[in-house]
Tab-separated table of C-alpha atoms and ligand atoms in Angstrom:
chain	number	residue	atom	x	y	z
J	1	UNK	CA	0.000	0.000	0.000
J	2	UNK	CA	1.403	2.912	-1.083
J	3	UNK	CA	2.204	5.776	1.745
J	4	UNK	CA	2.033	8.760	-1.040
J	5	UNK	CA	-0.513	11.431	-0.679
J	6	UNK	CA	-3.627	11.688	-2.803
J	7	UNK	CA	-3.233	15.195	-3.750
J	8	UNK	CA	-0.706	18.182	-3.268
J	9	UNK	CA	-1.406	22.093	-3.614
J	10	UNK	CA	2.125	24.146	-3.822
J	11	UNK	CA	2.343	27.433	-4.379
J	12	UNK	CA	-1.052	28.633	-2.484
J	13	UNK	CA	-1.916	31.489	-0.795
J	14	UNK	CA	-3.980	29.750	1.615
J	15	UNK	CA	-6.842	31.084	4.200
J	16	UNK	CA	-6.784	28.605	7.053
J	17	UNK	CA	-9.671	30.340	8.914
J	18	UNK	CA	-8.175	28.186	11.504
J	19	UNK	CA	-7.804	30.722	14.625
J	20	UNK	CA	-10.742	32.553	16.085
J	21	UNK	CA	-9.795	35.543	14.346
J	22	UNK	CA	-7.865	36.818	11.067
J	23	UNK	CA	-7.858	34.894	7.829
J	24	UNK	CA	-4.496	32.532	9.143
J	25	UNK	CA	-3.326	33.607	5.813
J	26	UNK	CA	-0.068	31.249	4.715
J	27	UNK	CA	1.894	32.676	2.482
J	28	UNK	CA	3.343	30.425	-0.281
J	29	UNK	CA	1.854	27.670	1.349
J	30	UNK	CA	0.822	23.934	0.695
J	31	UNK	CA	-1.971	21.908	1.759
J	32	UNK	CA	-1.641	17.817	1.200
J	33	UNK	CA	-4.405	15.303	1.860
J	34	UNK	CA	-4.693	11.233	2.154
J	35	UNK	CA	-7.692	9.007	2.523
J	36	UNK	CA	-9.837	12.520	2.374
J	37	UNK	CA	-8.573	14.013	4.974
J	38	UNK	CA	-6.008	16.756	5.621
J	39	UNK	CA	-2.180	16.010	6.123
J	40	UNK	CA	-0.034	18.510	5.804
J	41	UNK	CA	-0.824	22.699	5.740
J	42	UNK	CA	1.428	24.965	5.881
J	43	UNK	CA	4.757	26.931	4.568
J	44	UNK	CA	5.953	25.113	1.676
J	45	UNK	CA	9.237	24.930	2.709
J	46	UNK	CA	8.299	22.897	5.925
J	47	UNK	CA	7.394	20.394	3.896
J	48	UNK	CA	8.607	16.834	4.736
J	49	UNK	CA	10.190	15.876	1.603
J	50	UNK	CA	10.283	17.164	-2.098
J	51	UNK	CA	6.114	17.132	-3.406
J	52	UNK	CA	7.302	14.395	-5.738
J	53	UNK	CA	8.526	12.384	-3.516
J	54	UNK	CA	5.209	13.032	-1.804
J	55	UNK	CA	2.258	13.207	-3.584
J	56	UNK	CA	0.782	11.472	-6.308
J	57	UNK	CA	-0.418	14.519	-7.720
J	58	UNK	CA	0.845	17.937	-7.632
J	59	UNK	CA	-1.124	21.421	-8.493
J	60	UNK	CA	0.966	24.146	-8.258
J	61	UNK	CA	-1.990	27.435	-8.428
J	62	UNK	CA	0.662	30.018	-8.871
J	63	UNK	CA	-0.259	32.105	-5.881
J	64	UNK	CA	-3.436	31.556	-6.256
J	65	UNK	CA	-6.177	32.069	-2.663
J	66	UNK	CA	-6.940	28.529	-1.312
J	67	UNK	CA	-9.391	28.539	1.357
J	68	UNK	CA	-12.086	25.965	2.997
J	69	UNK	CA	-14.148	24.303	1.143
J	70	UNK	CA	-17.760	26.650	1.855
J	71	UNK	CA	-20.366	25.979	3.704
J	72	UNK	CA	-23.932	26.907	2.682
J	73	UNK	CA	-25.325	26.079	6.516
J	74	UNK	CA	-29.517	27.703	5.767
J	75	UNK	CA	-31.446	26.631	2.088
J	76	UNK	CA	-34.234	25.587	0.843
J	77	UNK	CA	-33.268	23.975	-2.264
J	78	UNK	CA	-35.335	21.061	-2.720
J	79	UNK	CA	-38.928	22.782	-4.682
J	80	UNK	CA	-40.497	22.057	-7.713
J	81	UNK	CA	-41.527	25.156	-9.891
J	82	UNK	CA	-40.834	28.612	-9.432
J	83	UNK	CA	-42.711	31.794	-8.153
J	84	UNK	CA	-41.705	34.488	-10.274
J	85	UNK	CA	-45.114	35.545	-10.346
J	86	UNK	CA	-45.369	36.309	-7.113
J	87	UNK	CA	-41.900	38.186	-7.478
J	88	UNK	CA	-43.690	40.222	-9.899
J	89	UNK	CA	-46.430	40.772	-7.638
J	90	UNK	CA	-44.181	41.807	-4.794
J	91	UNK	CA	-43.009	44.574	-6.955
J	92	UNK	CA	-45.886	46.141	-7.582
J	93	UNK	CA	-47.049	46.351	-4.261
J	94	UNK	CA	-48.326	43.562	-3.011
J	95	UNK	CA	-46.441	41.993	0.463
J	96	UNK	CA	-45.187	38.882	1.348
J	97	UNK	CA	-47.502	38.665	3.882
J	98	UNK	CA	-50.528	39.391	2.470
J	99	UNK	CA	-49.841	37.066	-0.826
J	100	UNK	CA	-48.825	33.992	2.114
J	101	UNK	CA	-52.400	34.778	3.883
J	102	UNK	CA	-54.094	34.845	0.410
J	103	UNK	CA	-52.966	30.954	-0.089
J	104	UNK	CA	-49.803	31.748	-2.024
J	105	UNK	CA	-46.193	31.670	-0.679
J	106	UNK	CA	-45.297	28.751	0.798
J	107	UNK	CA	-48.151	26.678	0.196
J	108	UNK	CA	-47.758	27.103	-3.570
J	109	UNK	CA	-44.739	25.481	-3.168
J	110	UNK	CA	-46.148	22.656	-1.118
J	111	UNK	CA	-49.106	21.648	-4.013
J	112	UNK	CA	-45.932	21.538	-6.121
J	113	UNK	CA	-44.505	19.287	-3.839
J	114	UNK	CA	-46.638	17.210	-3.716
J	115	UNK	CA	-47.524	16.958	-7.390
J	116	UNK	CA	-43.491	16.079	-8.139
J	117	UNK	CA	-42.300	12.407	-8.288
J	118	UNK	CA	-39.310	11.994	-6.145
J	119	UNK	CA	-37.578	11.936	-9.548
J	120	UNK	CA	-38.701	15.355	-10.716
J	121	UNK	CA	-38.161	17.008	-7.253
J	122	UNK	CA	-34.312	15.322	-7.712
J	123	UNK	CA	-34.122	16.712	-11.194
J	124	UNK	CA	-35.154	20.095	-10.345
J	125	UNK	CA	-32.685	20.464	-7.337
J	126	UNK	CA	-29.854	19.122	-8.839
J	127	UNK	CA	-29.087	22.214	-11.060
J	128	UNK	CA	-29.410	24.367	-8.007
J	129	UNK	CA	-27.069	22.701	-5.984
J	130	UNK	CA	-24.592	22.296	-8.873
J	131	UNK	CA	-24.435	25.732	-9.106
J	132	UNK	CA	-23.483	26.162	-5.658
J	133	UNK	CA	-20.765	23.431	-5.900
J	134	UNK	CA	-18.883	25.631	-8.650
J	135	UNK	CA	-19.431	28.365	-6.665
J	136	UNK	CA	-17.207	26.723	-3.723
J	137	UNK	CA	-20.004	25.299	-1.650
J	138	UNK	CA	-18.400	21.749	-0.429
J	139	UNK	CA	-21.506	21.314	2.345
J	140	UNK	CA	-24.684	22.189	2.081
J	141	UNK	CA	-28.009	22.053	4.638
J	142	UNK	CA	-31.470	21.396	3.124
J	143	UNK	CA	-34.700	21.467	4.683
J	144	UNK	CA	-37.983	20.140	4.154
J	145	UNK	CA	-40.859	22.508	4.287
J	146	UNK	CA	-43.151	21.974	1.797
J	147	UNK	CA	-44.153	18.976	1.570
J	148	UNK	CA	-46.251	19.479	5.046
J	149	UNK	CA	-47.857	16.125	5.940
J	150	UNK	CA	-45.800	12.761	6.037
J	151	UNK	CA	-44.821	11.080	2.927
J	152	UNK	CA	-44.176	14.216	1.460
J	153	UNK	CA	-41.669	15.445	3.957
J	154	UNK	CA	-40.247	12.608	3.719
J	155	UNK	CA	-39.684	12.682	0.107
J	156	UNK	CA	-38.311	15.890	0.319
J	157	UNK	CA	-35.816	14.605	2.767
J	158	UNK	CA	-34.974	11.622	0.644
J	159	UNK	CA	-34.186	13.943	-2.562
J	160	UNK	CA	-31.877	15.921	0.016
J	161	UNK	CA	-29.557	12.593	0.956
J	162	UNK	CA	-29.688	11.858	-3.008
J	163	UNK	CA	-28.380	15.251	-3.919
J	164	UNK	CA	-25.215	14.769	-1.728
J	165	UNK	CA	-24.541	10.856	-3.139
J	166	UNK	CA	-25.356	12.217	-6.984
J	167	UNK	CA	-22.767	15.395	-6.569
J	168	UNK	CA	-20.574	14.259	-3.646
J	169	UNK	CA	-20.497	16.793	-1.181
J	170	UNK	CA	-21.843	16.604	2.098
J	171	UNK	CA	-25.682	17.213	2.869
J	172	UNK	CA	-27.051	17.816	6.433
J	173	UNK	CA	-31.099	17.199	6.058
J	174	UNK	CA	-33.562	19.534	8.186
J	175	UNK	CA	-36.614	18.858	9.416
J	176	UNK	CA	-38.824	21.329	8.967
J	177	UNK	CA	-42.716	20.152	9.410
J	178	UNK	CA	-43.301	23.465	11.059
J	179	UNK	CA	-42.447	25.982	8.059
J	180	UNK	CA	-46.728	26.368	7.414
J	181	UNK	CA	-50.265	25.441	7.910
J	182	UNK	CA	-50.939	22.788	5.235
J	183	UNK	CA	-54.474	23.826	3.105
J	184	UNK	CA	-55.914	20.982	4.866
J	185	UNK	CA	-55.470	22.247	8.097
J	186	UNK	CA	-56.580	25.627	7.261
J	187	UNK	CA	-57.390	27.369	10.965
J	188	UNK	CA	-56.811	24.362	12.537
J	189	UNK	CA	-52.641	24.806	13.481
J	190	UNK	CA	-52.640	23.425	16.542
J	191	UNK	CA	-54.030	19.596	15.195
J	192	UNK	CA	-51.217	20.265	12.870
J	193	UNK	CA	-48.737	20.857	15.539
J	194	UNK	CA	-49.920	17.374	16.670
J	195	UNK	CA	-49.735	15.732	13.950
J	196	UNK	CA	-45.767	17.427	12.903
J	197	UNK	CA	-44.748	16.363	16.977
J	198	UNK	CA	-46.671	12.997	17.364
J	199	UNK	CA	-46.450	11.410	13.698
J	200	UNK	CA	-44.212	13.414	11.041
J	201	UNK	CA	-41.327	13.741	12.954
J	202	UNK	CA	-40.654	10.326	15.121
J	203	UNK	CA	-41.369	8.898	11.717
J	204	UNK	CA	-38.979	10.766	10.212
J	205	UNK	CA	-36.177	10.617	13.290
J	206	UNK	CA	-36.582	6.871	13.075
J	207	UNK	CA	-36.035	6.709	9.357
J	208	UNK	CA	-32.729	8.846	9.653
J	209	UNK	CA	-33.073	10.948	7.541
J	210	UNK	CA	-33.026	13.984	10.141
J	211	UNK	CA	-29.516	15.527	10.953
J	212	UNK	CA	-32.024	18.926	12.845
J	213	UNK	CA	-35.397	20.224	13.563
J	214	UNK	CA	-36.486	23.615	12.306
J	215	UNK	CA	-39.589	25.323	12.617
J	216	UNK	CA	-40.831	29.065	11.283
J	217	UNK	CA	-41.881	31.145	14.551
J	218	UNK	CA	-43.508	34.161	12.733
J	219	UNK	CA	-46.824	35.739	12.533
J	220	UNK	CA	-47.301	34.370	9.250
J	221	UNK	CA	-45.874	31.214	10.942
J	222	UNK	CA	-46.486	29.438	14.154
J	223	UNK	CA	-46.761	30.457	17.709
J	224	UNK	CA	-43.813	30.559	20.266
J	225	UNK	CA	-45.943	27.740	22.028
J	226	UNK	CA	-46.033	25.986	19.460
J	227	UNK	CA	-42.519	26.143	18.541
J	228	UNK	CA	-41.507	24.816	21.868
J	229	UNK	CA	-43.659	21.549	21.590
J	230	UNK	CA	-42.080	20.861	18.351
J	231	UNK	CA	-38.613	21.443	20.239
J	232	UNK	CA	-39.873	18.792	22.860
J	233	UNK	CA	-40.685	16.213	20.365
J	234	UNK	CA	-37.473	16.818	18.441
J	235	UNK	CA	-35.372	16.662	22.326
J	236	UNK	CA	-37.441	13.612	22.814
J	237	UNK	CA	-35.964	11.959	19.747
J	238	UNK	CA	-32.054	13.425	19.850
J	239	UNK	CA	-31.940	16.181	17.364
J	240	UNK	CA	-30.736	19.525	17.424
J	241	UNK	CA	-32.940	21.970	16.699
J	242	UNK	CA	-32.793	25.451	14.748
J	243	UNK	CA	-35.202	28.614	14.201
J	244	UNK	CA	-36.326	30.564	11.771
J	245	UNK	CA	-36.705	33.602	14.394
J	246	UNK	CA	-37.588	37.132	14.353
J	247	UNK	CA	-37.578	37.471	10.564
J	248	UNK	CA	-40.401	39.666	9.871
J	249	UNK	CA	-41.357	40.331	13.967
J	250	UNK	CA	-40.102	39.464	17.435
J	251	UNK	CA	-41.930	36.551	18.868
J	252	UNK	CA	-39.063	35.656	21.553
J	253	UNK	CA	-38.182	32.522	18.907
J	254	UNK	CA	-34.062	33.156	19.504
J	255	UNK	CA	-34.295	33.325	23.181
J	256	UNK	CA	-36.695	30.096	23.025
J	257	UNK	CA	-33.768	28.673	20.684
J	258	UNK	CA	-31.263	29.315	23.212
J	259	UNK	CA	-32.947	28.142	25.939
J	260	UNK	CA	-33.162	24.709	23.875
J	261	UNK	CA	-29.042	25.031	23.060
J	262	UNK	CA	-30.122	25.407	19.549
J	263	UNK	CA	-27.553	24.675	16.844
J	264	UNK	CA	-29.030	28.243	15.417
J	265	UNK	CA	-31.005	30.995	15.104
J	266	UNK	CA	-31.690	32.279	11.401
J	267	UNK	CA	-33.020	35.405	10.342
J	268	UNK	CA	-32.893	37.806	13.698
J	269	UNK	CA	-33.511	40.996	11.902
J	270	UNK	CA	-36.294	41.887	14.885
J	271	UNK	CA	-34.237	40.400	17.965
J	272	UNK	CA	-33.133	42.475	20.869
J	273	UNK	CA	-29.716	42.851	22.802
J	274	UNK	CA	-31.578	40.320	25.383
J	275	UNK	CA	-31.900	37.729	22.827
J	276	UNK	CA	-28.400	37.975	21.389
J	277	UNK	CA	-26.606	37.787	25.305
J	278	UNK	CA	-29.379	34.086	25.567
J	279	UNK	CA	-27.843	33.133	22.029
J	280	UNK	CA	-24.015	34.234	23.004
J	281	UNK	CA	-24.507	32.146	26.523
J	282	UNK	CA	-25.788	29.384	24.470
J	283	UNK	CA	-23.323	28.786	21.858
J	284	UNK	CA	-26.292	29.602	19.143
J	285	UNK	CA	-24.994	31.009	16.257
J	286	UNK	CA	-26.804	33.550	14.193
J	287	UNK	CA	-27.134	32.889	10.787
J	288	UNK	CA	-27.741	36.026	9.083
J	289	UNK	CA	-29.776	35.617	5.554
J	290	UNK	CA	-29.502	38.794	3.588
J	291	UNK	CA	-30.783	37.639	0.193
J	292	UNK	CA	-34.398	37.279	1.646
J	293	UNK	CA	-33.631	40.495	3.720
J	294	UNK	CA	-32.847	41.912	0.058
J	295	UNK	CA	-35.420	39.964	-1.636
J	296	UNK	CA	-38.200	41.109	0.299
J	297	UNK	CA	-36.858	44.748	0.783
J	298	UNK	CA	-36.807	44.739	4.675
J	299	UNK	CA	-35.789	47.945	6.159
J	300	UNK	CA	-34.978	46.474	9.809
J	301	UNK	CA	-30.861	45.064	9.860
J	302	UNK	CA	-30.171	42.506	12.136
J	303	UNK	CA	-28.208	43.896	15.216
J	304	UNK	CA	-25.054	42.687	14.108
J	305	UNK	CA	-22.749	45.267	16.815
J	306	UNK	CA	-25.057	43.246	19.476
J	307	UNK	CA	-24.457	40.152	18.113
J	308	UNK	CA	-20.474	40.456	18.053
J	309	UNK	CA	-20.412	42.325	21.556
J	310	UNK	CA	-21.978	39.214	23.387
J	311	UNK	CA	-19.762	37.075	21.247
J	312	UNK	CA	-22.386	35.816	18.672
J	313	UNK	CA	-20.703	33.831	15.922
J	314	UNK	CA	-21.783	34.854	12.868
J	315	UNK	CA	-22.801	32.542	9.474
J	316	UNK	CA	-23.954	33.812	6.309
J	317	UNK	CA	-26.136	31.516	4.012
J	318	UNK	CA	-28.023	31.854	1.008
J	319	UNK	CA	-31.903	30.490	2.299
J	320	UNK	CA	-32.035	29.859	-1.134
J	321	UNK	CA	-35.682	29.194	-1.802
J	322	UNK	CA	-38.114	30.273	-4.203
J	323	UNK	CA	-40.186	32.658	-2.286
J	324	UNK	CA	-38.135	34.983	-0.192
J	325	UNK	CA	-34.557	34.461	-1.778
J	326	UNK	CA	-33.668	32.560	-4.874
J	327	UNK	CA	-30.057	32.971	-4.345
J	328	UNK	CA	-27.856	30.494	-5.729
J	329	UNK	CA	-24.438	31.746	-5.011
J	330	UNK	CA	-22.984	31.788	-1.219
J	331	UNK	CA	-20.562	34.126	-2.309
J	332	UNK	CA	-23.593	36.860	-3.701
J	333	UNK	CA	-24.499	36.153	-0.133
J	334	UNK	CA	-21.277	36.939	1.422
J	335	UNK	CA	-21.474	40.354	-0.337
J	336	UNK	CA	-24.783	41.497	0.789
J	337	UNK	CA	-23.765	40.541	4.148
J	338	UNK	CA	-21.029	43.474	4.444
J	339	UNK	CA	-23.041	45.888	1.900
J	340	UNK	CA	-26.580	45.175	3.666
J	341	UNK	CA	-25.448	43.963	7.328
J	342	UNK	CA	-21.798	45.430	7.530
J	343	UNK	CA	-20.217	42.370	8.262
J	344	UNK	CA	-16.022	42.721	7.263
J	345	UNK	CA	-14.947	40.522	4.010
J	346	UNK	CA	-13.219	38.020	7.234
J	347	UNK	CA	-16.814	37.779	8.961
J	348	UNK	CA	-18.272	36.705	6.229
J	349	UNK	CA	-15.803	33.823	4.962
J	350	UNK	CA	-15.594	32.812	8.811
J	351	UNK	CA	-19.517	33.115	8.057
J	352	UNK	CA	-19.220	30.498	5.166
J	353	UNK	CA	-16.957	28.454	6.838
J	354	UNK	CA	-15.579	27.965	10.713
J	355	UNK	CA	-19.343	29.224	12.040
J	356	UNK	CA	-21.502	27.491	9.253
J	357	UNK	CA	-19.974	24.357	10.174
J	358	UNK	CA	-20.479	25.186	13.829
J	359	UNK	CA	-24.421	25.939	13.194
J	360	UNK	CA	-24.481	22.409	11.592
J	361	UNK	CA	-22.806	20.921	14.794
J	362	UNK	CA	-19.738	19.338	12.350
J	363	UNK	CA	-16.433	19.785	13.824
J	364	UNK	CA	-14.801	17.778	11.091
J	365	UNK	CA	-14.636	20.900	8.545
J	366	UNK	CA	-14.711	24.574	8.044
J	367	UNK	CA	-11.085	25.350	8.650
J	368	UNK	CA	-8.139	23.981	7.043
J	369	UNK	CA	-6.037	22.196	9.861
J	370	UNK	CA	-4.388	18.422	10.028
J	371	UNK	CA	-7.260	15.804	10.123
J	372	UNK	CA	-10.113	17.825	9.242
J	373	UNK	CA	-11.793	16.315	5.732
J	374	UNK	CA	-9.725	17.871	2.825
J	375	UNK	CA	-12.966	20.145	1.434
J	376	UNK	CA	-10.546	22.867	-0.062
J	377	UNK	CA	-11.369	25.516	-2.892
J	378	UNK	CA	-8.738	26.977	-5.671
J	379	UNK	CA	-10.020	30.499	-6.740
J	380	UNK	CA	-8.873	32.675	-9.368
J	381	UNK	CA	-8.287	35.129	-7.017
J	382	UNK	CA	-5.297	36.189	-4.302
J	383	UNK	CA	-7.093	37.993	-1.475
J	384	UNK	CA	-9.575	36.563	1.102
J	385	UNK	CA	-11.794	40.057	0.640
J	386	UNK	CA	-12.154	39.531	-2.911
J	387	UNK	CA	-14.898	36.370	-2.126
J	388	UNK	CA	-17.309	38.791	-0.898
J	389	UNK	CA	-15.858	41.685	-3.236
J	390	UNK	CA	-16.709	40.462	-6.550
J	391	UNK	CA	-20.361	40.384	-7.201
J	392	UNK	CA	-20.403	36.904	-9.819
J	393	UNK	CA	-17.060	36.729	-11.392
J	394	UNK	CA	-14.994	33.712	-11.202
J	395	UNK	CA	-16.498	30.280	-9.914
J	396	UNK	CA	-13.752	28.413	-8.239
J	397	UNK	CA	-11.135	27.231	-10.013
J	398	UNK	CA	-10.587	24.024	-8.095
J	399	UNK	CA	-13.184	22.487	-5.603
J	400	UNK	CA	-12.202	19.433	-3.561
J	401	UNK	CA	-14.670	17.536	-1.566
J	402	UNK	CA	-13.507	15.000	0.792
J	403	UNK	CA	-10.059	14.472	-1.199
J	404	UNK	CA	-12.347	14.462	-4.425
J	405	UNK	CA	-11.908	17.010	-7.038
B	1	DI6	N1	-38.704	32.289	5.941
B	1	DI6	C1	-38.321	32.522	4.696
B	1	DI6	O1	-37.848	33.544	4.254
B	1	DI6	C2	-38.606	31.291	3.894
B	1	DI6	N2	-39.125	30.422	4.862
B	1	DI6	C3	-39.172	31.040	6.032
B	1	DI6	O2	-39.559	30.510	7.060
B	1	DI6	C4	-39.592	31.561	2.808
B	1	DI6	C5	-39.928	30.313	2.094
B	1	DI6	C6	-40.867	30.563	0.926
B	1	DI6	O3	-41.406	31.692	0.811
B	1	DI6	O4	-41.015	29.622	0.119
B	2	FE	FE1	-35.236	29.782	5.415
């Protein structure tokens, strides 16, 4: 069996993101990996050996910035269909709001849910996260959401594992029963609450395909009450749990997610400097979402000087979706995070990589250190600010996954 390395980058300016702060920027650097994981990073000349006496392969990128593989840690991916309609009705006037309470929004996504084979919902996904892979993304989180009653969830969750076999990049699934009244429940939420606590989700826990339980505490959404009883059932079968939380309104959802250890809190455009000291005490990190905050033209920013001054870590993630932000590029995300939220360019790939992973509960990636998988991005570019700089521009130029790539 040979002892060589898989792979070999020389020549890298490489982004470790491996401290709690600064980029851990190694200059003319090299990263090795074996058996997909990390073996060697750092200087090149503290390498142990020449790279061909190394390494099976060698890359030399010229300089070029080599950073974690990214982490898109909040989407909604899986959907069949679009709603540009509604996007055209948003712009000339109408609210999100008001189109959700009129039967649209999410639950036009859930009849075409449920009217998709798991086939077509696989078929229609696929594209979106592909795009996302040559944008850097080497781990993604999906959600269910609209399929809203059993076999449909399910399905949704199924498509989700597929995606990350068919492309090879790691998937964490989401449960999350809770994201709207189904039609069939119409005025009767809390018999749905039931049935998401008592049947959807043990069936689901016990099929595996759960890696977290979400839920949307809104107006438009359900009830802080009802968001804790779907925290109980998840508690009562092991998973983490995560929020949608003060998106549109404050509810108290963050502080309820903290008091639960959630893995996150997502939106948090309405939350208070009470609710970010709960979520600093509790390890939950905020993941910020600017492309619905865009999308939807919200006025109210997140309080992200609260956030860092009780010690909130920070992700950024696309919530792609088809309602509130059809975003398909983390890095577009990174950018409207410092533009919209005024996070630095270093926030925002710390976002995207150390403090996704850390909202997915995966201490196994997001920095580049010894043992850690080898998910590791090439760019065309040479500084770390240029990832949330560029608005489009250059897909990666090199994306590994697990040693793959
Ligand atoms: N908040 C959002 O922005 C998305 N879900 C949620 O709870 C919207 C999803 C959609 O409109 O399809
Ligand atoms: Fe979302």
């Amino acid at each position: 069996m040979s002892n060589l390395w898989d792979g070999l980058l020389i020549d890298a300016r490489i982004a470790t993101l491996a401290d709690t702060a600064g980029y851990g920027l190694i200059e003319r650097g090299a990263l090795g990996w074996q058996d997909g994981r990390i073996v060697f990073v750092g200087p090149m000349d503290e390498l142990p050996g020449a790279p061909g006496a190394l390494s099976r392969h060698i890359d030399s990128v010229d300089g070029a910035l080599v950073t974690p593989g990214l982490i898109d840690c909040h989407t909604h991916l899986v959907f069949a269909g679009d709603r540009a309609r509604e996007f055209e009705m948003r712009l000339q006037g109408a609210s999100y709001e008001a189109i959700a309470k009129a039967g649209g929004g999410i639950v036009s996504s859930v009849h075409a849910v449920r009217a998709a084979s798991e086939d077509e919902l696989l078929a229609q996904s696929l594209p979106r996260a592909r795009a996302l892979l040559r944008d850097g993304v080497t781990t993604v989180e999906i959600k269910s959401g609209y399929g809203l009653d059993a076999d449909n969830e399910a399905k949704m969750l199924r498509v989700a594992r597929r995606i990350g076999i068919e492309l090879g990049i790691g998937v964490r699934t989401t449960f999350l029963g809770a994201h709207a009244l189904p039609p069939e429940y119409a005025g009767r939420a809390d018999d749905y609450v039931n049935l998401v606590c008592n049947r959807m989700l043990p069936a689901i826990a016990d099929a595996g395909l759960a890696d977290a339980v979400d839920a949307f505490c809104e107006g438009i959404g359900f009830s802080l009450e009802q968001t804790r009883r779907v925290f109980e059932a998840a508690r009562r079968h092991g998973l983490p749990v995560k929020l949608h939380a003060e998106q549109l309104s404050r509810l108290g959802g963050a502080s309820l997610a903290a008091s639960f250890a959630a893995l996150s809190a997502d939106h948090l455009e309405w939350i208070d400097d009470d609710d970010a000291r709960a979520m600093g005490a509790a390890g939950t990190v905020a993941v910020l979402l600017p492309g619905a905050f865009v999308c939807l033209r919200e006025t109210r920013l997140p309080p992200i000087t609260s956030l860092r001054a009780h010690g909130v870590p920070m992700a950024v993630a696309t919530d792609c979706n088809p309602g509130t932000s059809p975003l398909l590029s983390l890095r577009l995300a990174m950018a409207l995070a410092c533009t919209q939220f005024r996070l630095t360019p270093e926030e925002a790939l710390r976002g995207a990589t150390a403090h996704a992973a850390k909202a997915l509960g995966l201490s196994d990636r997001g920095h580049l250190a010894v043992g850690l998988r080898a998910d590791v991005v090439a760019w065309d570019l040479r500084e770390p600010a240029e990832l949330a700089y560029w608005l489009g521009g250059p897909e990666a130029r090199r994306v590994i996954v697990g040693g793959i790539g």
